[in-house]
Every structure is written in structure tokens, then in C-alpha cells.
Short mmCIF file of C-alpha atoms in Angstrom, two decimals:
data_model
loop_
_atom_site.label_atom_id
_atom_site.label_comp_id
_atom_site.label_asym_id
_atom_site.label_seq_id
_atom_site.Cartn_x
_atom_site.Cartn_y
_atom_site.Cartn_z
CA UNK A 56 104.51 149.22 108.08
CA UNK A 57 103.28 152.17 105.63
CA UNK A 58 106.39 153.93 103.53
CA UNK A 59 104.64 156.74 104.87
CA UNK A 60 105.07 155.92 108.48
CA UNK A 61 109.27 156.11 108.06
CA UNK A 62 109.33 159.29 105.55
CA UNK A 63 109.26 162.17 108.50
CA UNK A 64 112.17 160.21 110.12
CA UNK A 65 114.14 159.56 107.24
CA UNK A 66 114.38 163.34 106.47
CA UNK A 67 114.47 163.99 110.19
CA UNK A 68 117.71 161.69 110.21
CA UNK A 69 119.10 163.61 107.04
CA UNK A 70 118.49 167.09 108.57
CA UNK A 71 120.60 165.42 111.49
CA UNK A 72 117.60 164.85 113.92
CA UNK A 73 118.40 161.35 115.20
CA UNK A 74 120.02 161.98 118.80
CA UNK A 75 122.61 158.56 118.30
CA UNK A 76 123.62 160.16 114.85
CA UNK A 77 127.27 159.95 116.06
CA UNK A 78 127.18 156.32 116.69
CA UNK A 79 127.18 153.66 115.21
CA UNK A 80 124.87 149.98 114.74
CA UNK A 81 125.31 147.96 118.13
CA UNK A 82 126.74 144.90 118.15
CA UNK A 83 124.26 142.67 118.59
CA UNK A 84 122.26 143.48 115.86
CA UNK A 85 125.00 141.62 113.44
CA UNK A 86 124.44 138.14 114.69
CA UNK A 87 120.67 138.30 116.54
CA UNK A 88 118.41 136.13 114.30
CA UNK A 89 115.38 137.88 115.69
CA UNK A 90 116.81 141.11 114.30
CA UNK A 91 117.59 139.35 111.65
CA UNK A 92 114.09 138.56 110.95
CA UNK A 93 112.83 142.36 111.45
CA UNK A 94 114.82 143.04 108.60
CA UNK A 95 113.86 140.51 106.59
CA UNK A 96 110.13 142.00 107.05
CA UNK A 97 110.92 145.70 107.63
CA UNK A 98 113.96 145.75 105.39
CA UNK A 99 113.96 143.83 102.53
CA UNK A 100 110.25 142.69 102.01
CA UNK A 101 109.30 146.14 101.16
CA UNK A 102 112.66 146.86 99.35
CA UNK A 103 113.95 147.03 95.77
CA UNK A 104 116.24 144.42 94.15
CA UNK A 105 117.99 144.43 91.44
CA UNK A 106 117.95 140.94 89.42
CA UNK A 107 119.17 142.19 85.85
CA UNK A 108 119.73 144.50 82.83
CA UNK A 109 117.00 144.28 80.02
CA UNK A 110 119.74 143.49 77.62
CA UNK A 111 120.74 140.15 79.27
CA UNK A 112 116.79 139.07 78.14
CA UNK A 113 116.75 140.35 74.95
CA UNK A 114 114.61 137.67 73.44
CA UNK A 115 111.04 135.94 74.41
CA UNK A 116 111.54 133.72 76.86
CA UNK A 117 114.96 135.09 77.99
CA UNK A 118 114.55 134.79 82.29
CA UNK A 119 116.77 135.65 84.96
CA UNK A 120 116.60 134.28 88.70
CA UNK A 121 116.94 136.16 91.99
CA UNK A 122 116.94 134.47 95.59
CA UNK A 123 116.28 136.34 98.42
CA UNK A 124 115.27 135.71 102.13
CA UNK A 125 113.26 132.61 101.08
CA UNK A 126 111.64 133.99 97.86
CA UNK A 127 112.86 132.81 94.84
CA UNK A 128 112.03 135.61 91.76
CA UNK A 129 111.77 134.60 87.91
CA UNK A 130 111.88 138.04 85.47
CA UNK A 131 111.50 136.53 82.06
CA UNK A 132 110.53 138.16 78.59
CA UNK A 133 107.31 137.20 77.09
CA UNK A 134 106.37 136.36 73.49
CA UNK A 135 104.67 139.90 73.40
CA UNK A 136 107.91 141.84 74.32
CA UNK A 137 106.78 142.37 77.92
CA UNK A 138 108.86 141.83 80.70
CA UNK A 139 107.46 140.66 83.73
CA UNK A 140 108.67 138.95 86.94
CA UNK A 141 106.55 135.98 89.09
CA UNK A 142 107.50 134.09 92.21
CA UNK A 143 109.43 130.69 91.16
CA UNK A 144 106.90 129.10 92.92
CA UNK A 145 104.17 126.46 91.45
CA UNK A 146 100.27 127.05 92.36
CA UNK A 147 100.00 123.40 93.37
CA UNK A 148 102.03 122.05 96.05
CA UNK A 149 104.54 124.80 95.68
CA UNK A 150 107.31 123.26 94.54
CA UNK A 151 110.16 125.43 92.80
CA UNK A 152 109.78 125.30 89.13
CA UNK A 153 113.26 126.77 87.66
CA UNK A 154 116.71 125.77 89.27
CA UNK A 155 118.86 127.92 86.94
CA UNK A 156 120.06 131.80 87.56
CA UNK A 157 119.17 132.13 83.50
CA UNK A 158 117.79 130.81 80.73
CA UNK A 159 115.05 130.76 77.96
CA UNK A 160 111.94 128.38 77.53
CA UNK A 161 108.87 128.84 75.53
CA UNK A 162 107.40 127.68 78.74
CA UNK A 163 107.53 127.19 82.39
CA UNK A 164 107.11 123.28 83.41
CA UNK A 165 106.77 122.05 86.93
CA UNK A 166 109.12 119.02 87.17
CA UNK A 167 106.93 117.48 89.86
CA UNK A 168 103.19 117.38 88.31
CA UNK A 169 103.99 118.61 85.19
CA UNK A 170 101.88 121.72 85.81
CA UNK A 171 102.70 124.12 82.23
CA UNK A 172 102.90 128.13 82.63
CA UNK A 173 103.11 130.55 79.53
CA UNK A 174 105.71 133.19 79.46
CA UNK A 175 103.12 135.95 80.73
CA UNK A 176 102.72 133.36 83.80
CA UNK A 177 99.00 132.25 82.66
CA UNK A 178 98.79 128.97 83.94
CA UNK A 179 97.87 127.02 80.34
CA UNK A 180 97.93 122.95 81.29
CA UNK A 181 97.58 120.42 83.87
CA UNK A 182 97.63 117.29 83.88
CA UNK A 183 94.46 115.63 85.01
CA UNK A 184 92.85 118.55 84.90
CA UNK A 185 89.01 117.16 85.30
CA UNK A 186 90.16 115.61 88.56
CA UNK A 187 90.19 118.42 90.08
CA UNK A 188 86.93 119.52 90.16
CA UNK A 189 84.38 121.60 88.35
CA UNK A 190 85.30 124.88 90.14
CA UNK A 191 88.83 124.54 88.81
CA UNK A 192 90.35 126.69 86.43
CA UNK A 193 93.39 127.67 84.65
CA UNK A 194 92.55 131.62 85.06
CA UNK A 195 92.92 131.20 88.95
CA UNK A 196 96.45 129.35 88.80
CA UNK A 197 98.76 131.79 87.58
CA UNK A 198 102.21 132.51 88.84
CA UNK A 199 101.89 134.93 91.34
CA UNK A 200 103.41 138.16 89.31
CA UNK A 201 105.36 140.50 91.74
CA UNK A 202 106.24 143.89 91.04
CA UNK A 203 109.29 144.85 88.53
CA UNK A 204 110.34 148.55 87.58
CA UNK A 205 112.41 149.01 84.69
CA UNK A 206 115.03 152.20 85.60
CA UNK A 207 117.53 153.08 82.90
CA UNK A 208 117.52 149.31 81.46
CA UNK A 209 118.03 147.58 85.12
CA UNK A 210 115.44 145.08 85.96
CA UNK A 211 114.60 145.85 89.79
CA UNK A 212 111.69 143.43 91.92
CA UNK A 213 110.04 144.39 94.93
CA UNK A 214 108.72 141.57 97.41
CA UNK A 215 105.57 144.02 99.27
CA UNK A 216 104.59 147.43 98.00
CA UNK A 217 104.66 149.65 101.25
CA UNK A 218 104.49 152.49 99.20
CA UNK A 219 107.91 153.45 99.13
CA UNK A 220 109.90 155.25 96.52
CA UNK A 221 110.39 153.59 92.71
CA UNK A 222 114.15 153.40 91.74
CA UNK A 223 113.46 156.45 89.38
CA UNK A 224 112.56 158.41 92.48
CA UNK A 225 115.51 157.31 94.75
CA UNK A 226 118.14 157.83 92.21
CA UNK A 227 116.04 161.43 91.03
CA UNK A 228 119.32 163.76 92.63
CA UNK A 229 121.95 162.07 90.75
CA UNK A 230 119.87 161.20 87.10
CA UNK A 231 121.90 164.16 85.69
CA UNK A 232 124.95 163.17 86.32
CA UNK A 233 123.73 159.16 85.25
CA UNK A 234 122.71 160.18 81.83
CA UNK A 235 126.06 160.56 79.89
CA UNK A 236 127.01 157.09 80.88
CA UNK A 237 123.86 155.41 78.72
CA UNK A 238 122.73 152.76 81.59
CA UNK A 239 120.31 151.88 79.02
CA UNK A 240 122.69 150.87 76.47
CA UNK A 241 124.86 148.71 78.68
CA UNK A 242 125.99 144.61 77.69
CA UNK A 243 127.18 142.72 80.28
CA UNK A 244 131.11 141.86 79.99
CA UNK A 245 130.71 138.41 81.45
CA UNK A 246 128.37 136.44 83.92
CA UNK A 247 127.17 136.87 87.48
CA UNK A 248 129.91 136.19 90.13
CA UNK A 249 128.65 134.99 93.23
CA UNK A 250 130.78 135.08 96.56
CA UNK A 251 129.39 134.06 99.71
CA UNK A 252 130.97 135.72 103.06
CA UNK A 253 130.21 134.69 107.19
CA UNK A 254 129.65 138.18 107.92
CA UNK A 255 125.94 140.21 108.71
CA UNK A 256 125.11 141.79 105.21
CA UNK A 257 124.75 145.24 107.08
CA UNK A 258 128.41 144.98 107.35
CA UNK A 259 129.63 144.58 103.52
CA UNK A 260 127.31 147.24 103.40
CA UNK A 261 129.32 149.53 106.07
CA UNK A 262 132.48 149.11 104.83
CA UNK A 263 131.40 150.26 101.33
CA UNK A 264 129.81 152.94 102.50
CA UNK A 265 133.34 153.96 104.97
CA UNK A 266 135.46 156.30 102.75
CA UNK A 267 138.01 156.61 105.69
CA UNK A 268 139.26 153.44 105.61
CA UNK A 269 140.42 153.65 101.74
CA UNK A 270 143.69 155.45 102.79
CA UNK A 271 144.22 152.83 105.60
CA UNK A 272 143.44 149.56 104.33
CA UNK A 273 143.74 149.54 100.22
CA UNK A 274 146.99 151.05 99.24
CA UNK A 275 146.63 150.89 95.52
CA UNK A 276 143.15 152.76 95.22
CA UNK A 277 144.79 155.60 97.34
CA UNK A 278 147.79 155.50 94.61
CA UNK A 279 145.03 155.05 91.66
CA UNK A 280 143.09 158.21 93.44
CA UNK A 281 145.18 160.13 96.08
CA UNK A 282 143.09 161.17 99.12
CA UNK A 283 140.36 163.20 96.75
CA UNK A 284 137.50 161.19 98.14
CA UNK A 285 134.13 163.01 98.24
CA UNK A 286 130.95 161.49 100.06
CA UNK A 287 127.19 163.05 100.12
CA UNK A 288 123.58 161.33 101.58
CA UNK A 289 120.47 161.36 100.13
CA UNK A 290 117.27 160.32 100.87
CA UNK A 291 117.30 156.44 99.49
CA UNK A 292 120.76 156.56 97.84
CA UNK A 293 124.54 157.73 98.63
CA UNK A 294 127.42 159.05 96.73
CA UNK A 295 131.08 158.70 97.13
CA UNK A 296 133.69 159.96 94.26
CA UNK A 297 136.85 160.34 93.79
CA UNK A 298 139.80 161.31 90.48
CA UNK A 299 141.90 158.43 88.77
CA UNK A 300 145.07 160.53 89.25
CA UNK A 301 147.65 161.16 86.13
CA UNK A 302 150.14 160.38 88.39
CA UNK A 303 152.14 157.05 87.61
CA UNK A 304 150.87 154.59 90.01
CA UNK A 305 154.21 152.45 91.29
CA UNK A 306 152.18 149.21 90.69
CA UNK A 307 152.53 147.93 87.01
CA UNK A 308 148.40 146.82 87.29
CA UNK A 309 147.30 149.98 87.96
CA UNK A 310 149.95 152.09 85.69
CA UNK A 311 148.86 150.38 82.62
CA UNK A 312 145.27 150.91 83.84
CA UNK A 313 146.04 154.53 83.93
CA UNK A 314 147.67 154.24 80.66
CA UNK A 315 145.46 152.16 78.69
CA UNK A 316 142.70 153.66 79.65
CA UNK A 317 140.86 155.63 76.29
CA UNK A 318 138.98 158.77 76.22
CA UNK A 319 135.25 157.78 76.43
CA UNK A 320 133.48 159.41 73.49
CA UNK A 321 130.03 159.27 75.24
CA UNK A 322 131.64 161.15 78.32
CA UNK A 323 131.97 164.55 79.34
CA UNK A 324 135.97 165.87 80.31
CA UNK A 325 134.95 166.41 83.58
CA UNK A 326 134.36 162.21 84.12
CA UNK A 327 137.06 161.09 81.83
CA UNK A 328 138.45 159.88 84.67
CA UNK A 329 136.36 160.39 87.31
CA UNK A 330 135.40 157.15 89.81
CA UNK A 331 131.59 157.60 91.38
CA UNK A 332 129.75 154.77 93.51
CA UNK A 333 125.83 155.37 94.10
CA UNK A 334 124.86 152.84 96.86
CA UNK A 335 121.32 152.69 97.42
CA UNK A 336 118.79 151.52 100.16
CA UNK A 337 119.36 148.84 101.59
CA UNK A 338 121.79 146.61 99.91
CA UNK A 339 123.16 147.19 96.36
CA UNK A 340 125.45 149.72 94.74
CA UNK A 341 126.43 151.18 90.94
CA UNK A 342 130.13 151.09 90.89
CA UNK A 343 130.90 153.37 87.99
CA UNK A 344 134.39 154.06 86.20
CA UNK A 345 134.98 155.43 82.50
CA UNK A 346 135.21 151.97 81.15
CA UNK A 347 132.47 150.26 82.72
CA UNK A 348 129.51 150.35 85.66
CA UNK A 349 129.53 147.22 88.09
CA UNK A 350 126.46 146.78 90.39
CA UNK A 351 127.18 144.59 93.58
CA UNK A 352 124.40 143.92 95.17
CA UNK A 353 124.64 142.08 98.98
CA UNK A 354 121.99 139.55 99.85
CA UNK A 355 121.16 138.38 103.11
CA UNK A 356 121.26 134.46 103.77
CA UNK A 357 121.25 134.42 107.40
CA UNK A 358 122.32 136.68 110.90
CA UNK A 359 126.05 135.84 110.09
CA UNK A 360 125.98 134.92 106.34
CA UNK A 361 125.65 137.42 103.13
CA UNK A 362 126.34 135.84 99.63
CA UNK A 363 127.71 138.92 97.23
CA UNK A 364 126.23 139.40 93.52
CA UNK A 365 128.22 141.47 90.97
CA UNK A 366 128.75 141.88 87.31
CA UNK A 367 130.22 144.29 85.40
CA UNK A 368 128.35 146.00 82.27
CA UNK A 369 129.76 148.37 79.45
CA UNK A 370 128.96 150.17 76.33
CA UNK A 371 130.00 148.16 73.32
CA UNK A 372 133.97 149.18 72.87
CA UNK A 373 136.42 146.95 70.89
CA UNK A 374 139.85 148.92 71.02
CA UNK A 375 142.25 147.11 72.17
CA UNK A 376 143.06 149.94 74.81
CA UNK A 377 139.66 149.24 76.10
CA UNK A 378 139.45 145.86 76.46
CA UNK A 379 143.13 146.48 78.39
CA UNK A 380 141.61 148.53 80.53
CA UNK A 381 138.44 146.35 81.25
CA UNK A 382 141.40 143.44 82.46
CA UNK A 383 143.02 145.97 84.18
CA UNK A 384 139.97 147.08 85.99
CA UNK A 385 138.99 143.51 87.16
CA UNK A 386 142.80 143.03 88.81
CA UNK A 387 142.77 146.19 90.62
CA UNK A 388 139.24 145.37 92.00
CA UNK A 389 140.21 141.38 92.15
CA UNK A 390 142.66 143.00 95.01
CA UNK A 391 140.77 145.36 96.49
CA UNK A 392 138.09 142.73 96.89
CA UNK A 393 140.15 140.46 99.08
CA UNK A 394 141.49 143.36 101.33
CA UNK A 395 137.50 144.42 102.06
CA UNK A 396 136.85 140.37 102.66
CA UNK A 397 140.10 140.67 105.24
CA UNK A 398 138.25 143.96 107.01
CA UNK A 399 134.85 142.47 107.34
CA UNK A 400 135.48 139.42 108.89
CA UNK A 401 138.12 141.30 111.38
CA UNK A 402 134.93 143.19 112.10
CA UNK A 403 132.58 140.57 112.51
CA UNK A 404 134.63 138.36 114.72
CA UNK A 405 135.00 141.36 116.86
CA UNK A 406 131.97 142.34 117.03
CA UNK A 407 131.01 138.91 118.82
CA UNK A 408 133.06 140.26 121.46
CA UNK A 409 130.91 141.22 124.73
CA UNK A 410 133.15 144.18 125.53
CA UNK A 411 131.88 145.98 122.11
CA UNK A 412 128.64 147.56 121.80
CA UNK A 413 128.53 150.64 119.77
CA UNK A 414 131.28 152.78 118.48
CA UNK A 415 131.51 156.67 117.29
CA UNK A 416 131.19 157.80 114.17
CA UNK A 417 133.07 160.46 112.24
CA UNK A 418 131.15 163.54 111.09
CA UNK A 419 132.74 162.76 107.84
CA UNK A 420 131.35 159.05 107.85
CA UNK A 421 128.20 160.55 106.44
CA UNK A 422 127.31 157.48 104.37
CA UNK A 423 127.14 155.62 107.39
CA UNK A 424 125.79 157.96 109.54
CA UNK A 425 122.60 157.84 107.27
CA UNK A 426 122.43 154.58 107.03
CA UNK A 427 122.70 153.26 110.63
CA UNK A 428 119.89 156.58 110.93
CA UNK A 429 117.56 154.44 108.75
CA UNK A 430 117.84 151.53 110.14
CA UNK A 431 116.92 152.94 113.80
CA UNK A 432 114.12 154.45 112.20
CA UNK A 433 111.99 151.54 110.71
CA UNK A 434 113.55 149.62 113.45
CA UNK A 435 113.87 151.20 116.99
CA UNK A 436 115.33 148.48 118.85
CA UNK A 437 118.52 149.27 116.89
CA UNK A 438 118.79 151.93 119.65
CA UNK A 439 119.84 149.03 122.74
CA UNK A 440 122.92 148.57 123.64
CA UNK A 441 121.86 144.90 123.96
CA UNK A 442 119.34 142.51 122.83
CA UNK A 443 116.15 143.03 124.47
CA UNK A 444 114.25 139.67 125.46
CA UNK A 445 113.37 136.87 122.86
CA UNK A 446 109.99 137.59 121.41
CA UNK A 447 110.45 141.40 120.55
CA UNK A 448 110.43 140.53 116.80
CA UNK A 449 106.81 139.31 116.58
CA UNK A 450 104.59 141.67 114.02
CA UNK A 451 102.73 143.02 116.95
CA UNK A 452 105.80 143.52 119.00
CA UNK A 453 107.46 145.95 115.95
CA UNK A 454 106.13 149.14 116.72
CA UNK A 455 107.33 152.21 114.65
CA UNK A 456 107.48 155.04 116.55
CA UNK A 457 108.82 153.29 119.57
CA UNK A 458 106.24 155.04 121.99
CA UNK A 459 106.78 152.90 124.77
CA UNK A 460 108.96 152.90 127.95
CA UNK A 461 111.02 150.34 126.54
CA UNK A 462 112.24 152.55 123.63
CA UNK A 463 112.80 155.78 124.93
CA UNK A 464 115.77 157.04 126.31
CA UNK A 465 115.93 159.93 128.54
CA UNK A 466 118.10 162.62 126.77
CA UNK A 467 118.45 166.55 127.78
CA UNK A 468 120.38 166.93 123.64
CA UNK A 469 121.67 165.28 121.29
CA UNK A 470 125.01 166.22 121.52
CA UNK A 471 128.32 165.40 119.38
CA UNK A 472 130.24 162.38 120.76
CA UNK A 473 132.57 164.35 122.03
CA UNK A 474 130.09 166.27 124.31
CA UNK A 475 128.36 163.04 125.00
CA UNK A 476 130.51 160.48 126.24
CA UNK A 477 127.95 157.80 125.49
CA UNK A 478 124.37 157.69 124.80
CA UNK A 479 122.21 158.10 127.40
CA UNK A 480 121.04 154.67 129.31
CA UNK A 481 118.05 152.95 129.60
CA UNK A 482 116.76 153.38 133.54
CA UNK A 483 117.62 150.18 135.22
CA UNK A 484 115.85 147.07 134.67
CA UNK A 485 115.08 148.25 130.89
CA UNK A 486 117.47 146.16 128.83
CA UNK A 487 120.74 148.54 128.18
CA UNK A 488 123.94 148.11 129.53
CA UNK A 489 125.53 150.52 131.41
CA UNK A 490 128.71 151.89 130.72
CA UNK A 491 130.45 153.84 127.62
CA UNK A 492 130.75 151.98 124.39
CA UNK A 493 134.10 149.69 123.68
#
């Protein structure tokens, strides 16, 4: 499916056209591996992924590694200064060439046949290589390249070119505000932390986009930032914000945090101390504070499994009330972590109950709103109440617009949740369950 088959809905969700605005994902479509595998192909295929920073490849040779829904990604930095990305896949009997996340190698050797790649992924020797024929050649046998944008130093891949936005063009509303923190100049402050989780990816990816449960569920961000929580939607990417209050947190972590922390000389006042998180379609997020910017990126593994990628990148900053700061930062979040880990598998394991199916939505869970928006729109069976009937997630079976009986509903508006009890059923016999949502 074209990019430009899902743009008029996208903006029609944003200009708050999508009649189930005020509700939220259905149950079933965190744990139904057919769902699972629209996403895969209507989701992530045609979606950008963010593997790196150009700084953590500096040299030729330099590679990073990114798995994702079966596809296995090498970016690496050629003798010419070029940085390029291939699948980690050989041309012969397609065995995986590189095990490590990162590394550097003058070349790329197949352990099974011993087939050689250069750094620009020209396939340059094989053994045998008369036995295979007089229409053989080397030119033919490259790594398959796949397509890498370079966005303010990030490294980003994308699987299938639907002609979607770049990364330049999704994070275009907020590059103003992106500058004075000099992405481009960033080092990473350690390595790649990997934490796998038995929850759907799409819910990590609610709960950081749910500003109301902050004041509920993690008691020392609201004493780091009061209740001063902003949140906005865009077209690809959303923003939520919020002050690191003067006020003396009662918790010695985050009091020295708010001591230590240094005036940033590459800053404007106005973000001296200043929190913003820019999470982007479909599955990754900038975490940005005065002292450093985190990504966190969610990958899908399967319907009920989501491994989470982070690491944490800075300017160059030796004062020792910086690097205090940096520690500081990393306990605060090391908590707040675990209490998000505690909320999404309470979610998950209720959501396997059969009395839940949908639930409202808050006109001030806009994040969310847009998100669960999207999702309906490049996949309308996100609209059921229940799983339709195995098959549904064939190619052919995927249609866009969801023109047939099967997808529409029969609506008179699309009111507010509290004008609409429920959204309106599916005529019998068409796959929705009756009754209001649990």
C-alpha cells in the first residue's frame, strides 16, 4: 500500500475526522498474530528505524546491526567515507554473515562458503568461482543495499519505500526547537541496552505516549516536574514537555539531580531545564533533557513480545557537575523504567481478559488519540471489537479504504464518548460484539 493511499486519512484523523477518535485500540489486536503480521507489512516494512548515530561509525569499516521482524540490517562506513546500509544476508544460500550489534572489518566474510563482500557491499571473492558457471559474476552478487537517511547525525533504515515521509520531513514542525541541542554533534555515553518485555509493542508505545498516568503511577517525575505536562500531535511525530521544577525534590536522587545539574552553554534559558520527548511513527522516541538526548526505540519480536533499544547520547561535557548529573539522570530513569514495566504488563494481562474490548479515551490523551487514529487508518480491521475470521491478513484480504460490508459501521455522528455510549455495532452476523466496551 502507496504512502499516498493513507495521507488524506492521516490528516483526516488529525483534523479529528475518525468517528472512534474517543476510543481506544481493541483488545485483540495486542495478542492476534494475524494482526500481528499486518503490521509487520503495513507497519513496519514501510517504516523508518533508527539503528545509530554517525559518530558511533566514525571510521571505515565501523558497522552497526539492527534486527527487525525477520530482517537483519548492517549500516557500516566504507573506505570512501560513505555510509551505507545492506541486508545481513549472503547472496548464496542466505546465510547471516555478521552476528555482532557492532564492529569494524575491512571486509564482510560469509562464515559458511567463505563468500568476501567489500565495505560498499560489492561482492569481490568466491571461492570456486569458475564452478559456477560462465554467466556468473561478482557485479550481480552484491549485498542487497536498503535505504538509509542520515537526519541530524542519526542513522535511520527503511525496509520498503512506500513513499512515505523522510525523517527530515516528519520531524519538519519541531527542527526549530531541535537545533540548539546539536543532534549532530552527539557521542554516545555508553552502549546499547537491550530489555526484552511479554507485552504487544503497541503497548510500550501507549504508555509513553499517556501523559495522564505520570501523576498516578511515577511519583518522583511528578516531584522532578509538578503537573506542567504539555502534549501536541503531528502528522508522523508527537510532543510531550514538561519543567524540571526548582523546587527541592524530597528524594536525595532527584535533589542532587536538580542541584548538580549545570547551565548548558549551547542552550537557550528557556530549555535550561526544560524536559521534551518527540515520539515518532511507529515505534521510537527522542527523550531529551539539558544533559543528554536518549532515543528508545521498541521493536516488535512477536504478538506478545517487544525487546526495548535505548542509549543515551550527549555533547562532550567533562565537569564534574555534569557527569553528576548524567548518573543522576540514569537513576531517576533506572526507576521510572521499572514502574512503566509494572504498568504494561498489568495492561497486557488484562487485556487477555474477554470482558475488555475497547476503552475511552481522554480528549487530553491526544498522543494516543492520534496514534490508535493511524493505526485504524492503514489498518481498518482495528475498528472490530473482535477478531474477524482467520485468513483476513492475506495481501489481498488488506484492503485500505475498507469499502466493504465487513468494515463499515453504520453511524448517524461521530459523537464524544460521552454522547456515544459505545461505538456503533456491526449488524449481526458481521463479526462485532455487542454490548458497551469493559
Amino acid at each position: 500500500m502507496r504512502w499516498s493511499g493513507v495521507r488524506d486519512v492521516v490528516q483526516g484523523v488529525l483534523a479529528g475526522n475518525d468517528p472512534d477518535a474517543g476510543w481506544s485500540l481493541p483488545a485483540w489486536t495486542y495478542a492476534d498474530p494475524e494482526f500481528f503480521a499486518a503490521e509487520v507489512e503495513r507497519i513496519f516494512r514501510p517504516s523508518w528505524q533508527i539503528v545509530c548515530h554517525d559518530s558511533d561509525i566514525p571510521a571505515p569499516g565501523d558497522f552497526h546491526t539492527l534486527d527487525i521482524i525477520g530482517e537483519s540490517v548492517i549500516v557500516m562506513r566504507g573506505d570512501d567515507g560513505v555510509v551505507r546500509a545492506f541486508t545481513n544476508v549472503c547472496r548464496h544460500r542466505g546465510a547471516r554473515i555478521v552476528d555482532a550489534s557492532s564492529g569494524c572489518a575491512k571486509k564482510l566474510v560469509c562464515p559458511y562458503h567463505g563468500w568476501a563482500y567489500a565495505q560498499d557491499g560489492r561482492l569481490t571473492g568466491v571461492p570456486m568461482k569458475a564452478s559456477y558457471g560462465d554467466a556468473f559474476t561478482l557485479a550481480d552478487h552484491g549485498l542487497t543495499p536498503v535505504e538509509i537517511e542520515q537526519w541530524q547525525g542519526f542513522l535511520f533504515v527503511r525496509l520498503r519505500d512506500d513513499g512515505g515521509p523522510s525523517v527530515a520531513q516528519m520531524m519538519a514542525p519541531y527542527a526549530e526547537e531541535i537545533a540548539p541541542y546539536r543532534f549532530a554533534d552527539l557521542h554516545a555515553l555508553g552502549r546499547v541496552t537491550l530489555r526484552p518485555r511479554a507485552v504487544n509493542w503497541k503497548n510500550i508505545g501507549d504508555n509513553y505516549s499517556d501523559g495522564l498516568h505520570i501523576a498516578v503511577a511515577h511519583p518522583g517525575l511528578k516531584r522532578l516536574m509538578g503537573d506542567g505536562y504539555g502534549v501536541e500531535a503531528s502528522a508522523h511525530a508527537d510532543k510531550m514537555w514538561g519543567p524540571i521544577l526548582d523546587r527541592p525534590s524530597t528524594n536525595l536522587s532527584e535533589r542532587a539531580y536538580q542541584h548538580f545539574l549545570p547551565q548548558v552553554p549551547h542552550l537557550p534559558a528557556e530549555r535550561q531545564r526544560l524536559w521534551t520527548y518527540y515520539k515518532l511513527w511507529p515505534n521510537f522516541a527522542f527523550d531529551i533533557y539539558p544533559d543528554q538526548v536518549d532515543f528508545m526505540q521498541w521493536l516488535p519480536v512477536s504478538p506478545t513480545q517487544t525487546l526495548i533499544r535505548e542509549i543515551s547520547y550527549a555533547i562532550p561535557d567533562d565537569r564534574r557537575e555534569m557527569r553528576a548529573a548524567r548518573y543522576l539522570n540514569w537513576r531517576i530513569n533506572r526507576q521510572v523504567n521499572a514502574e512503566d514495566t509494572e504498568l504494561v504488563g498489568r495492561v497486557q494481562a488484562g487485556m487477555a481478559s474477554a470482558s475488555f474490548t475497547v476503552g475511552p479515551l481522554s480528549e487530553q490523551e491526544v498522543a494516543l488519540r492520534h496514534f490508535c487514529g493511524r493505526v485504524r487508518a492503514v489498518i481498518p480491521q482495528a475498528r472490530l471489537h473482535r477478531a474477524p475470521g482467520t485468513g483476513w491478513s492475506s495481501p489481498h484480504s488488506l484492503p485500505f479504504n475498507g469499502g466493504d460490508r465487513g468494515m463499515e459501521r453504520s453511524r448517524t455522528d461521530s459523537a464524544s464518548p460521552a454522547a456515544r455510549p459505545h461505538p456503533t455495532p456491526f449488524p449481526e452476523g458481521e463479526g462485532l460484539s455487542k454490548g458497551s466496551p469493559s
